[in-house]
Amino acid sequence: MRADRRAWATGLRPGPVGYRRAEVLRGGFGALVGIALAGLTASAVPGGPAGLPWIVAPMGATAVLLFAAPASPLAQPWPVLAGNTVSTLVGVAAGKLLDDVTPAAAVAVGVAVPLMMVLRCVHPPGGACALFTAVGGAAVHDHGWAFVLWPVGVDTVVLLLVAALVNNLTGRPYPHVPESPPPPGADVPPTERVGLRTEDVRAAMDRLDRGLDVMPGDVLALVREAEAHALDRRLGQLRVGALMARDVRTVQPQETLYRARMLMNQHAVKALPVVTEDRRVVGIVTVHDLFNLDVAALDPVSRVMSSPVTTVGVDTPVSQLVGLMADRGLRHLPVVGDDDRLAGIVTRAELVAVLHRALVDARP
């Protein structure tokens, strides 16, 4: 129980899924607002029999996907909108063609599921829409084909709009767009050259032929996170703070390039973080900037420095440096403390040394 409380306080829920506190709050708030606005909007639209509901039960399942699993392929705009409306059309047709409720329900769901698969709009609440419409009673039957637009269409569109608003405002992009693979012939980062690529995952999914409804880019991202976690475990959860050089030579933006060159020569370094008077990092200047550009010795450092500059925190796992340095080509990373001021610097040399030590220790 005490461990559970600690996990919740740090933002992680115990259990196999591990929802963060922010995700739980976003899911509850989004569902509350989405269902409320969908019902109010549908109730404001005139028309329909007196007994017709303003919001139908399958919208609750749609809300679960939109706000608790917005990255799922089943929760994207096309599956949500087309899945609900197409399945409702099937349900209306089944209810009109078959008088008996049980055969109508079976036919409605039995047709809606393969139709959603063919149209690439599989959305589980769509099956519920087909079932609800087929057995919906006199009010739904009297409303007929218009039931697709009101309330189902209105409810679905409002939920989609609220999902886009709530998810994006709380830091989770929606609609979800996975990382696209590089075009054929394009150069790929070093870690991709020796590891999995999106086309590898897609080919594996095709060979499995099990109808895996997940995006290859998301699978690849999950595998890379797992690899980073495994590397972090292999390194003993080593943090950047234990690896960085603390005695860092720095320059300020207004200092001259002559002074920067002098510091590099005297201390045999190839990069200098550019900091303000209170040691906040505003850029970085490297040997390439100083010696391969047509600049005067008295020009300020701010003219050639790279800004903004990528920094890492003292508590950043060393495993995260692999992607930054290998894939993004960064050779020097300033390290900042909790106060966002310069605390040190880490270079490729330190990273190579750590990885070499891990390989040596892993030998049988």
Coordinates of C-alpha atoms in Angstrom, one line a residue:
M1 CA 0.0 0.0 0.0
R2 CA 2.8 2.4 0.9
A3 CA 4.5 1.6 -2.5
D4 CA 1.2 2.3 -4.3
R5 CA 1.0 5.7 -2.6
R6 CA 4.5 6.6 -3.6
A7 CA 3.9 5.5 -7.2
W8 CA 0.8 7.7 -7.4
A9 CA 2.6 10.6 -5.9
T10 CA 5.3 10.4 -8.6
G11 CA 2.7 10.2 -11.3
L12 CA 2.6 6.5 -12.1
R13 CA -0.2 4.1 -11.2
P14 CA 0.9 0.6 -10.1
G15 CA -0.1 -2.2 -12.4
P16 CA 0.6 -3.5 -15.9
V17 CA -0.6 -0.4 -17.8
G18 CA 1.1 2.3 -15.6
Y19 CA -1.1 5.3 -16.4
R20 CA 0.4 8.6 -15.3
R21 CA -1.6 10.8 -13.1
A22 CA -1.9 13.5 -15.8
E23 CA -3.3 10.9 -18.3
V24 CA -5.9 9.8 -15.7
L25 CA -7.0 13.4 -15.1
R26 CA -7.1 14.1 -18.8
G27 CA -9.2 11.0 -19.5
G28 CA -11.7 11.8 -16.8
F29 CA -12.0 15.5 -17.6
G30 CA -12.1 14.9 -21.4
A31 CA -14.9 12.3 -21.1
L32 CA -16.9 14.5 -18.8
V33 CA -16.7 17.6 -21.0
G34 CA -17.1 15.6 -24.2
I35 CA -20.2 13.6 -23.2
A36 CA -21.8 16.8 -21.6
L37 CA -21.3 18.9 -24.7
A38 CA -22.4 16.1 -27.1
G39 CA -25.6 15.7 -25.2
L40 CA -26.3 19.4 -25.0
T41 CA -25.5 20.0 -28.6
A42 CA -27.8 17.1 -29.8
S43 CA -30.6 18.3 -27.5
A44 CA -30.4 21.8 -29.1
V45 CA -31.0 20.3 -32.6
P46 CA -34.7 20.2 -33.3
G47 CA -36.5 17.2 -34.8
G48 CA -37.1 13.5 -34.0
P49 CA -39.6 11.6 -32.0
A50 CA -40.2 12.6 -28.4
G51 CA -38.7 9.4 -27.0
L52 CA -35.4 9.6 -29.0
P53 CA -32.3 9.9 -26.8
W54 CA -30.0 12.9 -27.2
I55 CA -26.9 10.8 -26.7
V56 CA -26.6 7.1 -27.3
A57 CA -24.8 4.5 -25.1
P58 CA -22.0 3.7 -27.7
M59 CA -20.7 7.3 -27.3
G60 CA -19.4 6.3 -23.8
A61 CA -17.2 3.7 -25.4
T62 CA -16.0 6.2 -28.0
A63 CA -15.1 8.6 -25.2
V64 CA -13.0 5.9 -23.6
L65 CA -10.9 5.6 -26.8
L66 CA -10.7 9.3 -27.5
F67 CA -9.6 10.3 -24.0
A68 CA -7.9 7.2 -22.5
A69 CA -6.2 5.8 -25.7
P70 CA -6.1 8.7 -28.2
A71 CA -3.0 7.2 -29.9
S72 CA -4.8 4.0 -30.8
P73 CA -5.6 3.5 -34.5
L74 CA -9.1 2.7 -33.4
A75 CA -9.5 6.3 -32.0
Q76 CA -8.4 8.3 -35.0
P77 CA -11.0 10.6 -36.7
W78 CA -11.7 8.4 -39.7
P79 CA -12.4 5.2 -37.7
V80 CA -14.4 7.2 -35.1
L81 CA -16.6 9.1 -37.6
A82 CA -17.0 6.5 -40.3
G83 CA -17.2 3.6 -37.9
N84 CA -20.1 5.0 -35.9
T85 CA -22.1 6.4 -38.9
V86 CA -21.6 3.5 -41.3
S87 CA -22.5 1.0 -38.6
T88 CA -25.5 3.0 -37.7
L89 CA -26.6 2.9 -41.3
V90 CA -26.3 -0.9 -41.2
G91 CA -28.3 -1.0 -38.0
V92 CA -31.1 1.1 -39.5
A93 CA -31.3 -1.1 -42.6
A94 CA -31.3 -4.3 -40.5
G95 CA -34.1 -3.0 -38.3
K96 CA -36.2 -2.1 -41.4
L97 CA -35.6 -5.4 -43.1
L98 CA -36.1 -7.8 -40.2
D99 CA -39.0 -7.6 -37.7
D100 CA -37.5 -9.9 -35.2
V101 CA -35.1 -8.2 -32.8
T102 CA -32.6 -11.0 -32.4
P103 CA -31.9 -11.7 -36.2
A104 CA -31.8 -7.9 -36.8
A105 CA -29.2 -7.5 -34.1
A106 CA -27.1 -10.4 -35.3
V107 CA -27.2 -9.2 -39.0
A108 CA -26.5 -5.6 -38.0
V109 CA -23.3 -6.4 -36.1
G110 CA -22.3 -9.2 -38.5
V111 CA -22.4 -6.8 -41.5
A112 CA -21.0 -3.8 -39.7
V113 CA -17.8 -5.5 -38.6
P114 CA -16.5 -6.6 -42.0
L115 CA -17.7 -3.4 -43.6
M116 CA -15.6 -1.4 -41.1
M117 CA -12.7 -3.7 -41.9
V118 CA -13.0 -3.2 -45.6
L119 CA -13.4 0.6 -45.2
R120 CA -10.4 0.7 -42.8
C121 CA -12.6 2.4 -40.1
V122 CA -12.7 -0.3 -37.4
H123 CA -14.1 1.3 -34.3
P124 CA -15.4 -1.0 -31.5
P125 CA -18.2 1.4 -30.5
G126 CA -19.4 1.1 -34.1
G127 CA -20.5 -2.4 -33.4
A128 CA -22.5 -1.1 -30.5
C129 CA -24.0 1.6 -32.7
A130 CA -25.2 -1.1 -35.1
L131 CA -26.7 -3.2 -32.3
F132 CA -28.3 -0.3 -30.5
T133 CA -29.9 1.0 -33.7
A134 CA -31.2 -2.5 -34.8
V135 CA -32.9 -3.0 -31.4
G136 CA -33.6 0.6 -30.5
G137 CA -37.4 0.4 -30.5
A138 CA -40.2 2.5 -31.9
A139 CA -38.5 5.9 -31.5
V140 CA -35.4 4.9 -33.4
H141 CA -37.5 3.1 -36.0
D142 CA -39.7 6.1 -36.6
H143 CA -36.7 8.4 -36.9
G144 CA -35.3 6.1 -39.6
W145 CA -32.2 7.1 -41.7
A146 CA -32.0 10.5 -40.0
F147 CA -30.8 8.6 -36.8
V148 CA -27.4 8.4 -38.5
L149 CA -27.1 12.2 -38.5
W150 CA -29.0 12.9 -35.3
P151 CA -28.0 12.0 -32.7
V152 CA -25.2 9.6 -33.7
G153 CA -23.5 12.0 -36.2
V154 CA -23.8 15.1 -34.0
D155 CA -22.6 13.2 -30.9
T156 CA -19.6 11.8 -32.8
V157 CA -18.5 15.1 -34.3
V158 CA -18.7 16.9 -30.9
L159 CA -16.7 14.2 -29.2
L160 CA -14.0 14.4 -31.9
L161 CA -13.8 18.2 -31.6
V162 CA -13.5 18.0 -27.8
A163 CA -10.9 15.3 -28.1
A164 CA -8.8 17.4 -30.4
L165 CA -9.1 20.4 -28.1
V166 CA -8.5 18.6 -24.7
N167 CA -5.7 16.3 -25.9
N168 CA -3.7 19.0 -27.7
L169 CA -4.1 21.6 -24.9
T170 CA -2.8 19.0 -22.4
G171 CA 0.2 18.1 -24.4
R172 CA -0.9 15.0 -26.3
P173 CA -1.2 15.5 -30.0
Y174 CA -4.4 14.4 -31.6
P175 CA -5.0 13.1 -34.2
H176 CA -2.1 10.8 -33.6
V177 CA 0.5 10.8 -36.4
P178 CA 3.3 8.3 -35.9
E179 CA 6.8 9.1 -37.1
S180 CA 7.0 8.6 -40.8
P181 CA 9.9 6.5 -42.2
P182 CA 12.6 8.3 -44.3
P183 CA 12.1 8.3 -48.0
P184 CA 13.9 5.7 -50.1
G185 CA 17.5 6.6 -50.6
A186 CA 17.6 9.0 -47.7
D187 CA 20.4 8.7 -45.1
V188 CA 19.2 7.3 -41.8
P189 CA 20.6 7.8 -38.3
P190 CA 23.3 5.4 -37.2
T191 CA 21.1 3.6 -34.6
E192 CA 18.6 2.8 -37.4
R193 CA 21.3 1.5 -39.7
V194 CA 22.2 -1.3 -37.2
G195 CA 18.7 -1.7 -35.7
L196 CA 15.0 -2.0 -36.5
R197 CA 13.4 0.3 -39.0
T198 CA 9.8 1.0 -39.8
E199 CA 9.7 -1.2 -42.9
D200 CA 11.1 -4.1 -40.8
V201 CA 8.2 -3.8 -38.4
R202 CA 5.6 -3.5 -41.2
A203 CA 7.0 -6.6 -42.9
A204 CA 6.9 -8.5 -39.7
M205 CA 3.3 -7.5 -39.1
D206 CA 2.4 -8.6 -42.6
R207 CA 4.0 -12.0 -42.1
L208 CA 2.1 -12.5 -38.8
D209 CA -1.2 -11.9 -40.6
R210 CA -3.2 -11.6 -37.4
G211 CA -4.9 -8.3 -38.0
L212 CA -2.7 -6.3 -35.6
D213 CA -4.4 -3.0 -35.4
V214 CA -1.4 -0.9 -34.5
M215 CA 0.7 1.5 -36.4
P216 CA 4.3 0.3 -37.3
G217 CA 5.8 3.6 -36.3
D218 CA 4.3 3.2 -32.8
V219 CA 5.7 -0.3 -32.5
L220 CA 9.1 0.9 -33.5
A221 CA 8.9 3.7 -30.9
L222 CA 8.0 1.2 -28.3
V223 CA 10.9 -1.1 -29.2
R224 CA 13.3 1.8 -29.1
E225 CA 12.1 2.8 -25.7
A226 CA 12.5 -0.8 -24.5
E227 CA 16.0 -0.9 -25.9
A228 CA 16.9 2.4 -24.1
H229 CA 15.4 0.9 -20.9
A230 CA 17.5 -2.2 -21.3
L231 CA 20.6 -0.2 -21.9
D232 CA 19.9 1.9 -18.9
R233 CA 19.6 -1.3 -16.8
R234 CA 22.9 -2.6 -18.3
L235 CA 24.6 0.7 -17.3
G236 CA 23.3 0.4 -13.8
Q237 CA 21.0 3.4 -14.2
L238 CA 24.0 5.6 -14.6
R239 CA 23.2 9.3 -14.7
V240 CA 24.8 12.1 -16.6
G241 CA 25.9 13.8 -13.4
A242 CA 28.3 11.0 -12.6
L243 CA 29.8 11.1 -16.1
M244 CA 30.1 14.8 -17.0
A245 CA 33.2 17.0 -16.6
R246 CA 32.5 19.7 -14.0
D247 CA 35.4 22.0 -14.7
V248 CA 33.9 23.7 -17.8
R249 CA 35.5 26.6 -19.6
T250 CA 32.8 29.0 -20.8
V251 CA 32.4 32.3 -22.7
Q252 CA 29.8 34.9 -22.7
P253 CA 28.0 36.1 -25.8
Q254 CA 29.7 39.5 -25.9
E255 CA 33.2 38.1 -25.6
T256 CA 35.4 38.0 -28.6
L257 CA 36.2 35.1 -30.9
Y258 CA 39.9 35.7 -30.1
R259 CA 39.3 34.9 -26.4
A260 CA 37.3 31.8 -27.3
R261 CA 40.2 30.5 -29.5
M262 CA 42.7 31.2 -26.8
L263 CA 40.6 29.2 -24.2
M264 CA 40.3 26.3 -26.6
N265 CA 44.1 26.3 -27.3
Q266 CA 45.1 26.6 -23.6
H267 CA 42.7 24.0 -22.2
A268 CA 42.6 21.6 -25.2
V269 CA 38.9 21.6 -25.6
K270 CA 36.8 21.6 -28.8
A271 CA 33.7 23.4 -27.5
L272 CA 32.7 26.1 -25.1
P273 CA 29.2 26.6 -23.7
V274 CA 28.1 30.2 -24.1
V275 CA 26.5 31.4 -20.8
T276 CA 25.0 34.5 -19.3
E277 CA 26.4 36.1 -16.1
D278 CA 24.2 33.8 -14.0
R279 CA 25.5 30.8 -15.9
R280 CA 22.4 30.1 -18.0
V281 CA 23.3 28.3 -21.2
V282 CA 22.3 30.4 -24.3
G283 CA 24.5 28.6 -26.9
I284 CA 27.6 26.7 -27.7
V285 CA 30.7 27.5 -29.9
T286 CA 32.9 24.8 -31.4
V287 CA 36.2 24.5 -33.1
H288 CA 34.3 24.4 -36.4
D289 CA 32.6 27.7 -35.7
L290 CA 35.9 29.4 -34.9
F291 CA 38.3 28.1 -37.5
N292 CA 36.2 27.3 -40.5
L293 CA 34.2 30.5 -40.9
D294 CA 35.2 33.9 -42.3
V295 CA 35.0 35.9 -39.2
A296 CA 37.2 38.5 -37.5
A297 CA 39.0 37.9 -34.3
L298 CA 37.2 40.7 -32.5
D299 CA 33.7 39.7 -33.5
P300 CA 31.5 38.6 -30.6
V301 CA 30.9 35.0 -29.9
S302 CA 27.2 35.5 -30.4
R303 CA 27.8 35.9 -34.1
V304 CA 28.8 32.3 -34.6
M305 CA 27.5 30.3 -31.7
S306 CA 24.8 27.7 -32.1
S307 CA 21.6 28.8 -30.4
P308 CA 19.3 27.5 -29.1
V309 CA 21.5 24.6 -27.8
T310 CA 20.4 21.1 -26.7
T311 CA 21.1 20.5 -23.0
V312 CA 20.5 17.6 -20.7
G313 CA 19.8 17.5 -17.0
V314 CA 22.1 16.1 -14.3
D315 CA 19.7 13.2 -13.7
T316 CA 19.3 12.3 -17.3
P317 CA 20.0 8.6 -17.9
V318 CA 23.2 8.0 -19.9
S319 CA 21.3 5.7 -22.2
Q320 CA 19.5 8.8 -23.6
L321 CA 22.8 10.2 -24.8
V322 CA 23.1 7.5 -27.4
G323 CA 20.2 8.9 -29.5
L324 CA 21.3 12.5 -29.0
M325 CA 24.9 11.9 -30.0
A326 CA 24.6 9.1 -32.5
D327 CA 21.4 10.1 -34.4
R328 CA 21.5 13.9 -34.1
G329 CA 25.3 14.1 -34.5
L330 CA 25.9 16.1 -31.3
R331 CA 29.4 15.9 -30.0
H332 CA 29.1 18.1 -26.9
L333 CA 26.1 18.5 -24.6
P334 CA 26.0 21.1 -21.8
V335 CA 24.6 19.7 -18.6
V336 CA 22.3 21.9 -16.5
G337 CA 21.2 21.5 -12.9
D338 CA 17.8 21.8 -11.2
D339 CA 18.2 25.6 -11.3
D340 CA 18.7 25.5 -15.1
R341 CA 22.3 26.7 -14.8
L342 CA 25.4 25.1 -16.3
A343 CA 26.6 22.2 -14.1
G344 CA 29.0 20.5 -16.5
I345 CA 29.5 19.1 -20.0
V346 CA 29.5 15.6 -21.5
T347 CA 31.2 14.6 -24.8
R348 CA 31.3 11.6 -27.0
A349 CA 34.5 10.5 -25.4
E350 CA 32.8 9.9 -22.1
L351 CA 29.9 8.1 -23.8
V352 CA 32.2 5.8 -25.7
A353 CA 34.1 5.0 -22.5
V354 CA 30.9 4.0 -20.7
L355 CA 29.6 1.9 -23.6
H356 CA 33.0 0.2 -23.8
R357 CA 32.9 -0.6 -20.1
A358 CA 29.4 -2.0 -20.5
L359 CA 30.5 -4.3 -23.4
V360 CA 33.5 -5.5 -21.4
D361 CA 31.4 -6.3 -18.3
A362 CA 28.8 -8.1 -20.5
R363 CA 31.4 -10.6 -21.8
P364 CA 30.9 -14.1 -20.4

